[in-house]
Structure formats: structure tokens, C-alpha cells
Amino acid sequence: MYRQQPGIHGRPLAEAAGLTLNDMLAVIDPAPPGIFCMDCGTELLRTSRSWQPRQALCPDCVTLARQASSRQFRVECLRASIVSGAAVQAPARDWRAASELVPAYPPLSQDVMRGSEADHQEGAWRGWENARVVRNRLIGAAATDDDVVGVAVGQAELLVSSALRIAVCDTARTRDIVDPITHEPALVLLTRLSRDVRDTAQAARERADAAYPEDYEPSEDDLNELWSGTGVAGCTS
């Protein structure tokens, strides 16, 4: 009655049984509510008057589901580490044109605060600062125009997308920035870089899927490498 009839107060029931309320609660067994685990068919048990199953799973199946979810998360992180480690190869001239173009303009959305949620979603400041990082790296490496330089997929993707949003207007100022670096139109150059980014990312995803298939069970060495900081951002233990 206590488990199945929440409208009945517990103290009168305990007194009728010659018990204190705490003593009665200590000896009441869980009650079957007529709800069955949708995975294994085991009947669930009501352990309190307020008990409501968030999902129709028994404790054993909940544990298995959590283990499967954790394994899948780790596999996705291992895949992401391969993709993030891939580098888009292109002449330094192309990277220099793109990375000079973006910082020459103010961030594309002036109303977005640096580091805000909107910034992370729109990439306004991130794209601007990312271009500065790539440009400074090229300067530091003293790469000549024809040297082939690798830029990490994530950085390359953000750089090209930011530059494309600027170059699509094809203003005289855009041409003034790009022409001293290359006489190739900015949109042509950036479209080629965008294709290189797409192809590199796709090839990296295929390698990642082959290395870590759906049924892959991460080893201790895999996890140690992932959590040591050599993995990817956003994947934490």
C-alpha cells in the first residue's frame, strides 16, 4: 500500500503495523510497478513513492548502456585526433594571401564579443585571430612563396571560410591586399584551398574510420595517449 498508493500517508500505516515510520521504511521491499526493461524484459522495481523511470531500463542494462556510450565517445575522440592531426598541404603563397586578407578587415561581426557563445558559433573573432596565428607562423618559418606548407585541418578550414566571406565582395581593397602576393584572383585561390581542405579532411576521416571502426575497443595505451594532451580539444577523461 505504501509503494502503490502515494495518497496514503506513511505514518498511519506504520502505526497500524506497530512500527515507527523509520522502522517501516527500513523493512519495505521495492514494489513491482508493472514496467519492464525494454532491453532484457526484467520487471523494474519501485524503490520509493516518487520513483519514476527516466527510461525503461533495469540497472544492469543502464550500466551496459553507459559503458557503450563511454566507449563510443572514446572511439569518436580517437577518430577526431586523426582528423585534427591532418595537415592541408599548399604553397606558402596561398596561405599568405588568405592570412593577410582576413586580419586586414575588422572581425566580420562587430556586435560579437570576443570569446562569447556567439563568437564560438559564428567564428567572428576566432577566424580573425586564427588568421593572425597562421600569418605569424609563416613569417616565423621564413617560407618562400613556392614552399609547400602544411596547416592543420581545423585552422585551414577556419582560415579559408573567413577569407571567403571577405573575398566574395571582391573589393578593390581585397585586390590591393592579394595582388602583391599573387596575381591570381582571391576567389580562385580560396576556392582551390577550400577544395584542398575538404579533400584532406575527407581522407583523414576515412583513415580514422578504418583505424577505429564502430566495434573498436580502446586500449589503455589509446586512452593514455588521448588523455595526455596529445588527443583533441573537447575530449576529456
JSON list of C-alpha atoms in Angstrom, two decimals:
[
{"chain": "A", "resi": 1, "resn": "MET", "atom": "CA", "xyz": [0.00, 0.00, 0.00]},
{"chain": "A", "resi": 2, "resn": "TYR", "atom": "CA", "xyz": [2.78, 2.45, 0.83]},
{"chain": "A", "resi": 3, "resn": "ARG", "atom": "CA", "xyz": [4.57, 1.96, -2.50]},
{"chain": "A", "resi": 4, "resn": "GLN", "atom": "CA", "xyz": [1.49, 1.85, -4.73]},
{"chain": "A", "resi": 5, "resn": "GLN", "atom": "CA", "xyz": [-0.79, 4.41, -3.02]},
{"chain": "A", "resi": 6, "resn": "PRO", "atom": "CA", "xyz": [1.06, 7.72, -2.74]},
{"chain": "A", "resi": 7, "resn": "GLY", "atom": "CA", "xyz": [-2.12, 9.37, -1.39]},
{"chain": "A", "resi": 8, "resn": "ILE", "atom": "CA", "xyz": [-1.97, 7.35, 1.82]},
{"chain": "A", "resi": 9, "resn": "HIS", "atom": "CA", "xyz": [0.27, 8.87, 4.47]},
{"chain": "A", "resi": 10, "resn": "GLY", "atom": "CA", "xyz": [3.05, 6.62, 5.74]},
{"chain": "A", "resi": 11, "resn": "ARG", "atom": "CA", "xyz": [2.77, 7.34, 9.46]},
{"chain": "A", "resi": 12, "resn": "PRO", "atom": "CA", "xyz": [-0.76, 5.86, 9.93]},
{"chain": "A", "resi": 13, "resn": "LEU", "atom": "CA", "xyz": [0.36, 2.75, 8.05]},
{"chain": "A", "resi": 14, "resn": "ALA", "atom": "CA", "xyz": [3.38, 2.40, 10.32]},
{"chain": "A", "resi": 15, "resn": "GLU", "atom": "CA", "xyz": [1.31, 2.88, 13.47]},
{"chain": "A", "resi": 16, "resn": "ALA", "atom": "CA", "xyz": [-1.23, 0.29, 12.28]},
{"chain": "A", "resi": 17, "resn": "ALA", "atom": "CA", "xyz": [1.64, -2.17, 11.90]},
{"chain": "A", "resi": 18, "resn": "GLY", "atom": "CA", "xyz": [3.04, -1.35, 15.33]},
{"chain": "A", "resi": 19, "resn": "LEU", "atom": "CA", "xyz": [6.16, 0.30, 13.87]},
{"chain": "A", "resi": 20, "resn": "THR", "atom": "CA", "xyz": [7.74, 3.71, 13.74]},
{"chain": "A", "resi": 21, "resn": "LEU", "atom": "CA", "xyz": [7.81, 5.30, 10.31]},
{"chain": "A", "resi": 22, "resn": "ASN", "atom": "CA", "xyz": [11.60, 4.82, 10.01]},
{"chain": "A", "resi": 23, "resn": "ASP", "atom": "CA", "xyz": [11.35, 1.17, 11.01]},
{"chain": "A", "resi": 24, "resn": "MET", "atom": "CA", "xyz": [8.62, 0.58, 8.43]},
{"chain": "A", "resi": 25, "resn": "LEU", "atom": "CA", "xyz": [10.61, 2.26, 5.67]},
{"chain": "A", "resi": 26, "resn": "ALA", "atom": "CA", "xyz": [13.63, 0.12, 6.56]},
{"chain": "A", "resi": 27, "resn": "VAL", "atom": "CA", "xyz": [11.78, -3.15, 6.01]},
{"chain": "A", "resi": 28, "resn": "ILE", "atom": "CA", "xyz": [9.57, -2.29, 3.00]},
{"chain": "A", "resi": 29, "resn": "ASP", "atom": "CA", "xyz": [10.71, -4.12, -0.11]},
{"chain": "A", "resi": 30, "resn": "PRO", "atom": "CA", "xyz": [10.73, -2.48, -3.55]},
{"chain": "A", "resi": 31, "resn": "ALA", "atom": "CA", "xyz": [7.40, -2.99, -5.34]},
{"chain": "A", "resi": 32, "resn": "PRO", "atom": "CA", "xyz": [6.91, -4.18, -8.93]},
{"chain": "A", "resi": 33, "resn": "PRO", "atom": "CA", "xyz": [5.19, -1.37, -10.91]},
{"chain": "A", "resi": 34, "resn": "GLY", "atom": "CA", "xyz": [4.34, -3.47, -13.97]},
{"chain": "A", "resi": 35, "resn": "ILE", "atom": "CA", "xyz": [7.02, -1.76, -16.09]},
{"chain": "A", "resi": 36, "resn": "PHE", "atom": "CA", "xyz": [9.54, -3.97, -17.87]},
{"chain": "A", "resi": 37, "resn": "CYS", "atom": "CA", "xyz": [13.07, -3.28, -19.11]},
{"chain": "A", "resi": 38, "resn": "MET", "atom": "CA", "xyz": [12.85, -2.60, -22.81]},
{"chain": "A", "resi": 39, "resn": "ASP", "atom": "CA", "xyz": [16.20, -4.35, -23.41]},
{"chain": "A", "resi": 40, "resn": "CYS", "atom": "CA", "xyz": [16.15, -7.53, -21.32]},
{"chain": "A", "resi": 41, "resn": "GLY", "atom": "CA", "xyz": [12.49, -7.74, -20.22]},
{"chain": "A", "resi": 42, "resn": "THR", "atom": "CA", "xyz": [13.24, -7.74, -16.47]},
{"chain": "A", "resi": 43, "resn": "GLU", "atom": "CA", "xyz": [10.47, -6.13, -14.42]},
{"chain": "A", "resi": 44, "resn": "LEU", "atom": "CA", "xyz": [11.61, -2.91, -12.82]},
{"chain": "A", "resi": 45, "resn": "LEU", "atom": "CA", "xyz": [11.14, -2.23, -9.11]},
{"chain": "A", "resi": 46, "resn": "ARG", "atom": "CA", "xyz": [9.69, 0.85, -7.46]},
{"chain": "A", "resi": 47, "resn": "THR", "atom": "CA", "xyz": [12.12, 1.86, -4.72]},
{"chain": "A", "resi": 48, "resn": "SER", "atom": "CA", "xyz": [10.31, 4.96, -3.46]},
{"chain": "A", "resi": 49, "resn": "ARG", "atom": "CA", "xyz": [6.92, 6.62, -3.70]},
{"chain": "A", "resi": 50, "resn": "SER", "atom": "CA", "xyz": [8.26, 9.30, -6.03]},
{"chain": "A", "resi": 51, "resn": "TRP", "atom": "CA", "xyz": [10.03, 6.78, -8.28]},
{"chain": "A", "resi": 52, "resn": "GLN", "atom": "CA", "xyz": [9.52, 7.40, -11.99]},
{"chain": "A", "resi": 53, "resn": "PRO", "atom": "CA", "xyz": [11.80, 5.67, -14.51]},
{"chain": "A", "resi": 54, "resn": "ARG", "atom": "CA", "xyz": [13.63, 8.10, -16.77]},
{"chain": "A", "resi": 55, "resn": "GLN", "atom": "CA", "xyz": [13.93, 5.27, -19.22]},
{"chain": "A", "resi": 56, "resn": "ALA", "atom": "CA", "xyz": [12.54, 1.75, -19.12]},
{"chain": "A", "resi": 57, "resn": "LEU", "atom": "CA", "xyz": [15.86, 0.07, -18.38]},
{"chain": "A", "resi": 58, "resn": "CYS", "atom": "CA", "xyz": [16.90, -2.10, -15.45]},
{"chain": "A", "resi": 59, "resn": "PRO", "atom": "CA", "xyz": [20.09, -1.15, -13.53]},
{"chain": "A", "resi": 60, "resn": "ASP", "atom": "CA", "xyz": [22.19, -3.77, -15.35]},
{"chain": "A", "resi": 61, "resn": "CYS", "atom": "CA", "xyz": [21.07, -2.50, -18.76]},
{"chain": "A", "resi": 62, "resn": "VAL", "atom": "CA", "xyz": [21.66, 1.10, -17.67]},
{"chain": "A", "resi": 63, "resn": "THR", "atom": "CA", "xyz": [25.24, 0.16, -16.78]},
{"chain": "A", "resi": 64, "resn": "LEU", "atom": "CA", "xyz": [25.75, -1.57, -20.13]},
{"chain": "A", "resi": 65, "resn": "ALA", "atom": "CA", "xyz": [24.30, 1.43, -21.98]},
{"chain": "A", "resi": 66, "resn": "ARG", "atom": "CA", "xyz": [26.62, 3.81, -20.14]},
{"chain": "A", "resi": 67, "resn": "GLN", "atom": "CA", "xyz": [29.62, 1.62, -20.90]},
{"chain": "A", "resi": 68, "resn": "ALA", "atom": "CA", "xyz": [28.66, 1.51, -24.59]},
{"chain": "A", "resi": 69, "resn": "SER", "atom": "CA", "xyz": [28.18, 5.28, -24.67]},
{"chain": "A", "resi": 70, "resn": "SER", "atom": "CA", "xyz": [31.54, 5.84, -22.98]},
{"chain": "A", "resi": 71, "resn": "ARG", "atom": "CA", "xyz": [33.28, 3.50, -25.41]},
{"chain": "A", "resi": 72, "resn": "GLN", "atom": "CA", "xyz": [31.65, 5.25, -28.38]},
{"chain": "A", "resi": 73, "resn": "PHE", "atom": "CA", "xyz": [32.71, 8.65, -27.06]},
{"chain": "A", "resi": 74, "resn": "ARG", "atom": "CA", "xyz": [36.31, 7.48, -26.73]},
{"chain": "A", "resi": 75, "resn": "VAL", "atom": "CA", "xyz": [36.27, 6.00, -30.23]},
{"chain": "A", "resi": 76, "resn": "GLU", "atom": "CA", "xyz": [34.96, 9.31, -31.61]},
{"chain": "A", "resi": 77, "resn": "CYS", "atom": "CA", "xyz": [37.75, 11.15, -29.78]},
{"chain": "A", "resi": 78, "resn": "LEU", "atom": "CA", "xyz": [40.35, 8.80, -31.24]},
{"chain": "A", "resi": 79, "resn": "ARG", "atom": "CA", "xyz": [38.93, 9.39, -34.71]},
{"chain": "A", "resi": 80, "resn": "ALA", "atom": "CA", "xyz": [38.92, 13.14, -34.14]},
{"chain": "A", "resi": 81, "resn": "SER", "atom": "CA", "xyz": [42.58, 13.03, -33.12]},
{"chain": "A", "resi": 82, "resn": "ILE", "atom": "CA", "xyz": [43.46, 11.64, -36.56]},
{"chain": "A", "resi": 83, "resn": "VAL", "atom": "CA", "xyz": [41.41, 14.29, -38.36]},
{"chain": "A", "resi": 84, "resn": "SER", "atom": "CA", "xyz": [42.78, 17.15, -36.25]},
{"chain": "A", "resi": 85, "resn": "GLY", "atom": "CA", "xyz": [46.32, 15.91, -36.88]},
{"chain": "A", "resi": 86, "resn": "ALA", "atom": "CA", "xyz": [45.91, 16.01, -40.66]},
{"chain": "A", "resi": 87, "resn": "ALA", "atom": "CA", "xyz": [47.58, 18.91, -42.47]},
{"chain": "A", "resi": 88, "resn": "VAL", "atom": "CA", "xyz": [46.41, 20.62, -45.64]},
{"chain": "A", "resi": 89, "resn": "GLN", "atom": "CA", "xyz": [49.40, 20.98, -47.97]},
{"chain": "A", "resi": 90, "resn": "ALA", "atom": "CA", "xyz": [49.54, 24.10, -50.15]},
{"chain": "A", "resi": 91, "resn": "PRO", "atom": "CA", "xyz": [52.12, 26.66, -51.33]},
{"chain": "A", "resi": 92, "resn": "ALA", "atom": "CA", "xyz": [53.07, 29.26, -48.74]},
{"chain": "A", "resi": 93, "resn": "ARG", "atom": "CA", "xyz": [51.93, 31.89, -51.25]},
{"chain": "A", "resi": 94, "resn": "ASP", "atom": "CA", "xyz": [48.32, 30.69, -50.98]},
{"chain": "A", "resi": 95, "resn": "TRP", "atom": "CA", "xyz": [48.36, 30.60, -47.19]},
{"chain": "A", "resi": 96, "resn": "ARG", "atom": "CA", "xyz": [49.98, 34.02, -47.06]},
{"chain": "A", "resi": 97, "resn": "ALA", "atom": "CA", "xyz": [47.32, 35.57, -49.28]},
{"chain": "A", "resi": 98, "resn": "ALA", "atom": "CA", "xyz": [44.50, 34.15, -47.15]},
{"chain": "A", "resi": 99, "resn": "SER", "atom": "CA", "xyz": [46.13, 35.00, -43.82]},
{"chain": "A", "resi": 100, "resn": "GLU", "atom": "CA", "xyz": [46.93, 38.58, -44.90]},
{"chain": "A", "resi": 101, "resn": "LEU", "atom": "CA", "xyz": [43.43, 39.15, -46.19]},
{"chain": "A", "resi": 102, "resn": "VAL", "atom": "CA", "xyz": [41.48, 38.30, -43.01]},
{"chain": "A", "resi": 103, "resn": "PRO", "atom": "CA", "xyz": [43.36, 40.49, -40.46]},
{"chain": "A", "resi": 104, "resn": "ALA", "atom": "CA", "xyz": [43.20, 43.44, -42.90]},
{"chain": "A", "resi": 105, "resn": "TYR", "atom": "CA", "xyz": [39.49, 43.70, -42.14]},
{"chain": "A", "resi": 106, "resn": "PRO", "atom": "CA", "xyz": [37.85, 44.06, -38.72]},
{"chain": "A", "resi": 107, "resn": "PRO", "atom": "CA", "xyz": [36.16, 40.92, -37.40]},
{"chain": "A", "resi": 108, "resn": "LEU", "atom": "CA", "xyz": [33.22, 40.16, -39.63]},
{"chain": "A", "resi": 109, "resn": "SER", "atom": "CA", "xyz": [30.58, 40.69, -36.97]},
{"chain": "A", "resi": 110, "resn": "GLN", "atom": "CA", "xyz": [31.24, 43.80, -34.91]},
{"chain": "A", "resi": 111, "resn": "ASP", "atom": "CA", "xyz": [28.48, 43.07, -32.40]},
{"chain": "A", "resi": 112, "resn": "VAL", "atom": "CA", "xyz": [30.01, 39.75, -31.30]},
{"chain": "A", "resi": 113, "resn": "MET", "atom": "CA", "xyz": [32.06, 39.82, -28.10]},
{"chain": "A", "resi": 114, "resn": "ARG", "atom": "CA", "xyz": [35.39, 38.05, -28.14]},
{"chain": "A", "resi": 115, "resn": "GLY", "atom": "CA", "xyz": [35.08, 34.58, -26.56]},
{"chain": "A", "resi": 116, "resn": "SER", "atom": "CA", "xyz": [31.29, 34.73, -26.26]},
{"chain": "A", "resi": 117, "resn": "GLU", "atom": "CA", "xyz": [28.95, 31.90, -27.20]},
{"chain": "A", "resi": 118, "resn": "ALA", "atom": "CA", "xyz": [28.00, 33.80, -30.36]},
{"chain": "A", "resi": 119, "resn": "ASP", "atom": "CA", "xyz": [31.69, 34.13, -31.21]},
{"chain": "A", "resi": 120, "resn": "HIS", "atom": "CA", "xyz": [32.17, 30.37, -30.90]},
{"chain": "A", "resi": 121, "resn": "GLN", "atom": "CA", "xyz": [29.14, 29.75, -33.09]},
{"chain": "A", "resi": 122, "resn": "GLU", "atom": "CA", "xyz": [29.91, 32.36, -35.76]},
{"chain": "A", "resi": 123, "resn": "GLY", "atom": "CA", "xyz": [33.70, 32.31, -35.58]},
{"chain": "A", "resi": 124, "resn": "ALA", "atom": "CA", "xyz": [33.88, 36.12, -35.91]},
{"chain": "A", "resi": 125, "resn": "TRP", "atom": "CA", "xyz": [36.86, 36.74, -33.61]},
{"chain": "A", "resi": 126, "resn": "ARG", "atom": "CA", "xyz": [38.17, 33.18, -33.80]},
{"chain": "A", "resi": 127, "resn": "GLY", "atom": "CA", "xyz": [38.56, 33.47, -37.57]},
{"chain": "A", "resi": 128, "resn": "TRP", "atom": "CA", "xyz": [40.35, 36.79, -37.24]},
{"chain": "A", "resi": 129, "resn": "GLU", "atom": "CA", "xyz": [42.77, 35.57, -34.58]},
{"chain": "A", "resi": 130, "resn": "ASN", "atom": "CA", "xyz": [43.29, 32.24, -36.33]},
{"chain": "A", "resi": 131, "resn": "ALA", "atom": "CA", "xyz": [44.44, 34.10, -39.47]},
{"chain": "A", "resi": 132, "resn": "ARG", "atom": "CA", "xyz": [46.96, 36.06, -37.38]},
{"chain": "A", "resi": 133, "resn": "VAL", "atom": "CA", "xyz": [48.33, 32.80, -35.94]},
{"chain": "A", "resi": 134, "resn": "VAL", "atom": "CA", "xyz": [48.80, 31.30, -39.42]},
{"chain": "A", "resi": 135, "resn": "ARG", "atom": "CA", "xyz": [50.36, 34.51, -40.74]},
{"chain": "A", "resi": 136, "resn": "ASN", "atom": "CA", "xyz": [52.82, 34.73, -37.83]},
{"chain": "A", "resi": 137, "resn": "ARG", "atom": "CA", "xyz": [53.75, 31.09, -38.30]},
{"chain": "A", "resi": 138, "resn": "LEU", "atom": "CA", "xyz": [54.56, 31.70, -41.96]},
{"chain": "A", "resi": 139, "resn": "ILE", "atom": "CA", "xyz": [56.68, 34.70, -41.03]},
{"chain": "A", "resi": 140, "resn": "GLY", "atom": "CA", "xyz": [58.50, 32.74, -38.35]},
{"chain": "A", "resi": 141, "resn": "ALA", "atom": "CA", "xyz": [59.19, 29.85, -40.73]},
{"chain": "A", "resi": 142, "resn": "ALA", "atom": "CA", "xyz": [60.55, 32.26, -43.39]},
{"chain": "A", "resi": 143, "resn": "ALA", "atom": "CA", "xyz": [58.80, 30.12, -46.01]},
{"chain": "A", "resi": 144, "resn": "THR", "atom": "CA", "xyz": [59.28, 31.19, -49.62]},
{"chain": "A", "resi": 145, "resn": "ASP", "atom": "CA", "xyz": [56.24, 31.53, -51.87]},
{"chain": "A", "resi": 146, "resn": "ASP", "atom": "CA", "xyz": [56.72, 28.15, -53.54]},
{"chain": "A", "resi": 147, "resn": "ASP", "atom": "CA", "xyz": [57.45, 26.21, -50.35]},
{"chain": "A", "resi": 148, "resn": "VAL", "atom": "CA", "xyz": [54.71, 23.71, -49.57]},
{"chain": "A", "resi": 149, "resn": "VAL", "atom": "CA", "xyz": [53.41, 24.32, -46.06]},
{"chain": "A", "resi": 150, "resn": "GLY", "atom": "CA", "xyz": [51.04, 22.15, -44.04]},
{"chain": "A", "resi": 151, "resn": "VAL", "atom": "CA", "xyz": [48.29, 23.80, -41.99]},
{"chain": "A", "resi": 152, "resn": "ALA", "atom": "CA", "xyz": [46.15, 21.75, -39.60]},
{"chain": "A", "resi": 153, "resn": "VAL", "atom": "CA", "xyz": [42.71, 20.95, -40.99]},
{"chain": "A", "resi": 154, "resn": "GLY", "atom": "CA", "xyz": [40.81, 22.90, -38.34]},
{"chain": "A", "resi": 155, "resn": "GLN", "atom": "CA", "xyz": [42.94, 26.02, -38.75]},
{"chain": "A", "resi": 156, "resn": "ALA", "atom": "CA", "xyz": [42.87, 25.77, -42.53]},
{"chain": "A", "resi": 157, "resn": "GLU", "atom": "CA", "xyz": [39.09, 25.35, -42.63]},
{"chain": "A", "resi": 158, "resn": "LEU", "atom": "CA", "xyz": [38.51, 28.40, -40.41]},
{"chain": "A", "resi": 159, "resn": "LEU", "atom": "CA", "xyz": [41.04, 30.49, -42.33]},
{"chain": "A", "resi": 160, "resn": "VAL", "atom": "CA", "xyz": [39.55, 29.72, -45.74]},
{"chain": "A", "resi": 161, "resn": "SER", "atom": "CA", "xyz": [35.95, 30.18, -44.63]},
{"chain": "A", "resi": 162, "resn": "SER", "atom": "CA", "xyz": [36.81, 33.54, -43.04]},
{"chain": "A", "resi": 163, "resn": "ALA", "atom": "CA", "xyz": [38.68, 34.71, -46.13]},
{"chain": "A", "resi": 164, "resn": "LEU", "atom": "CA", "xyz": [35.89, 33.62, -48.46]},
{"chain": "A", "resi": 165, "resn": "ARG", "atom": "CA", "xyz": [33.36, 35.70, -46.54]},
{"chain": "A", "resi": 166, "resn": "ILE", "atom": "CA", "xyz": [35.56, 38.74, -47.17]},
{"chain": "A", "resi": 167, "resn": "ALA", "atom": "CA", "xyz": [36.67, 38.00, -50.74]},
{"chain": "A", "resi": 168, "resn": "VAL", "atom": "CA", "xyz": [33.17, 37.31, -52.01]},
{"chain": "A", "resi": 169, "resn": "CYS", "atom": "CA", "xyz": [32.70, 41.09, -52.29]},
{"chain": "A", "resi": 170, "resn": "ASP", "atom": "CA", "xyz": [35.85, 41.30, -54.47]},
{"chain": "A", "resi": 171, "resn": "THR", "atom": "CA", "xyz": [36.50, 44.90, -53.49]},
{"chain": "A", "resi": 172, "resn": "ALA", "atom": "CA", "xyz": [39.39, 46.99, -54.73]},
{"chain": "A", "resi": 173, "resn": "ARG", "atom": "CA", "xyz": [40.88, 46.77, -51.26]},
{"chain": "A", "resi": 174, "resn": "THR", "atom": "CA", "xyz": [40.81, 42.97, -51.42]},
{"chain": "A", "resi": 175, "resn": "ARG", "atom": "CA", "xyz": [42.68, 43.09, -54.71]},
{"chain": "A", "resi": 176, "resn": "ASP", "atom": "CA", "xyz": [45.20, 45.56, -53.30]},
{"chain": "A", "resi": 177, "resn": "ILE", "atom": "CA", "xyz": [45.97, 43.12, -50.47]},
{"chain": "A", "resi": 178, "resn": "VAL", "atom": "CA", "xyz": [46.20, 39.97, -52.57]},
{"chain": "A", "resi": 179, "resn": "ASP", "atom": "CA", "xyz": [47.86, 41.26, -55.78]},
{"chain": "A", "resi": 180, "resn": "PRO", "atom": "CA", "xyz": [51.32, 41.88, -54.23]},
{"chain": "A", "resi": 181, "resn": "ILE", "atom": "CA", "xyz": [51.32, 38.26, -53.09]},
{"chain": "A", "resi": 182, "resn": "THR", "atom": "CA", "xyz": [49.79, 36.59, -56.13]},
{"chain": "A", "resi": 183, "resn": "HIS", "atom": "CA", "xyz": [48.14, 37.86, -59.29]},
{"chain": "A", "resi": 184, "resn": "GLU", "atom": "CA", "xyz": [45.59, 35.05, -59.02]},
{"chain": "A", "resi": 185, "resn": "PRO", "atom": "CA", "xyz": [42.09, 36.29, -58.15]},
{"chain": "A", "resi": 186, "resn": "ALA", "atom": "CA", "xyz": [41.32, 35.80, -54.47]},
{"chain": "A", "resi": 187, "resn": "LEU", "atom": "CA", "xyz": [38.16, 33.78, -55.11]},
{"chain": "A", "resi": 188, "resn": "VAL", "atom": "CA", "xyz": [40.02, 31.38, -57.42]},
{"chain": "A", "resi": 189, "resn": "LEU", "atom": "CA", "xyz": [42.81, 30.88, -54.89]},
{"chain": "A", "resi": 190, "resn": "LEU", "atom": "CA", "xyz": [40.44, 30.42, -51.96]},
{"chain": "A", "resi": 191, "resn": "THR", "atom": "CA", "xyz": [38.17, 28.06, -53.87]},
{"chain": "A", "resi": 192, "resn": "ARG", "atom": "CA", "xyz": [41.17, 25.84, -54.57]},
{"chain": "A", "resi": 193, "resn": "LEU", "atom": "CA", "xyz": [42.24, 25.96, -50.93]},
{"chain": "A", "resi": 194, "resn": "SER", "atom": "CA", "xyz": [38.68, 25.13, -49.87]},
{"chain": "A", "resi": 195, "resn": "ARG", "atom": "CA", "xyz": [38.75, 22.07, -52.11]},
{"chain": "A", "resi": 196, "resn": "ASP", "atom": "CA", "xyz": [42.12, 21.02, -50.66]},
{"chain": "A", "resi": 197, "resn": "VAL", "atom": "CA", "xyz": [40.74, 21.38, -47.12]},
{"chain": "A", "resi": 198, "resn": "ARG", "atom": "CA", "xyz": [37.68, 19.30, -47.99]},
{"chain": "A", "resi": 199, "resn": "ASP", "atom": "CA", "xyz": [39.74, 16.54, -49.65]},
{"chain": "A", "resi": 200, "resn": "THR", "atom": "CA", "xyz": [42.26, 16.41, -46.79]},
{"chain": "A", "resi": 201, "resn": "ALA", "atom": "CA", "xyz": [39.53, 16.24, -44.15]},
{"chain": "A", "resi": 202, "resn": "GLN", "atom": "CA", "xyz": [37.66, 13.53, -46.06]},
{"chain": "A", "resi": 203, "resn": "ALA", "atom": "CA", "xyz": [40.79, 11.42, -46.45]},
{"chain": "A", "resi": 204, "resn": "ALA", "atom": "CA", "xyz": [41.57, 11.85, -42.75]},
{"chain": "A", "resi": 205, "resn": "ARG", "atom": "CA", "xyz": [38.03, 10.79, -41.78]},
{"chain": "A", "resi": 206, "resn": "GLU", "atom": "CA", "xyz": [38.35, 7.68, -43.93]},
{"chain": "A", "resi": 207, "resn": "ARG", "atom": "CA", "xyz": [41.67, 6.82, -42.23]},
{"chain": "A", "resi": 208, "resn": "ALA", "atom": "CA", "xyz": [40.08, 7.43, -38.83]},
{"chain": "A", "resi": 209, "resn": "ASP", "atom": "CA", "xyz": [37.09, 5.19, -39.61]},
{"chain": "A", "resi": 210, "resn": "ALA", "atom": "CA", "xyz": [39.42, 2.42, -40.80]},
{"chain": "A", "resi": 211, "resn": "ALA", "atom": "CA", "xyz": [41.67, 2.72, -37.74]},
{"chain": "A", "resi": 212, "resn": "TYR", "atom": "CA", "xyz": [38.78, 2.87, -35.25]},
{"chain": "A", "resi": 213, "resn": "PRO", "atom": "CA", "xyz": [35.70, 1.02, -36.55]},
{"chain": "A", "resi": 214, "resn": "GLU", "atom": "CA", "xyz": [32.37, 1.00, -34.71]},
{"chain": "A", "resi": 215, "resn": "ASP", "atom": "CA", "xyz": [33.20, -2.11, -32.67]},
{"chain": "A", "resi": 216, "resn": "TYR", "atom": "CA", "xyz": [36.70, -0.93, -31.71]},
{"chain": "A", "resi": 217, "resn": "GLU", "atom": "CA", "xyz": [37.55, -1.33, -28.03]},
{"chain": "A", "resi": 218, "resn": "PRO", "atom": "CA", "xyz": [40.03, 1.39, -26.97]},
{"chain": "A", "resi": 219, "resn": "SER", "atom": "CA", "xyz": [43.12, 0.03, -25.22]},
{"chain": "A", "resi": 220, "resn": "GLU", "atom": "CA", "xyz": [44.84, 1.53, -22.20]},
{"chain": "A", "resi": 221, "resn": "ASP", "atom": "CA", "xyz": [47.58, 2.88, -24.49]},
{"chain": "A", "resi": 222, "resn": "ASP", "atom": "CA", "xyz": [44.94, 4.54, -26.68]},
{"chain": "A", "resi": 223, "resn": "LEU", "atom": "CA", "xyz": [43.34, 6.22, -23.67]},
{"chain": "A", "resi": 224, "resn": "ASN", "atom": "CA", "xyz": [46.64, 7.27, -22.10]},
{"chain": "A", "resi": 225, "resn": "GLU", "atom": "CA", "xyz": [47.65, 8.97, -25.33]},
{"chain": "A", "resi": 226, "resn": "LEU", "atom": "CA", "xyz": [44.24, 10.60, -25.67]},
{"chain": "A", "resi": 227, "resn": "TRP", "atom": "CA", "xyz": [44.11, 11.98, -22.12]},
{"chain": "A", "resi": 228, "resn": "SER", "atom": "CA", "xyz": [47.77, 13.01, -22.02]},
{"chain": "A", "resi": 229, "resn": "GLY", "atom": "CA", "xyz": [47.08, 16.07, -24.13]},
{"chain": "A", "resi": 230, "resn": "THR", "atom": "CA", "xyz": [48.04, 14.59, -27.49]},
{"chain": "A", "resi": 231, "resn": "GLY", "atom": "CA", "xyz": [44.40, 13.99, -28.30]},
{"chain": "A", "resi": 232, "resn": "VAL", "atom": "CA", "xyz": [41.86, 16.62, -29.34]},
{"chain": "A", "resi": 233, "resn": "ALA", "atom": "CA", "xyz": [40.19, 19.55, -27.60]},
{"chain": "A", "resi": 234, "resn": "GLY", "atom": "CA", "xyz": [36.81, 18.74, -26.14]},
{"chain": "A", "resi": 235, "resn": "CYS", "atom": "CA", "xyz": [37.73, 15.14, -25.32]},
{"chain": "A", "resi": 236, "resn": "THR", "atom": "CA", "xyz": [38.49, 14.83, -21.62]},
{"chain": "A", "resi": 237, "resn": "SER", "atom": "CA", "xyz": [38.59, 11.89, -19.27]}
]
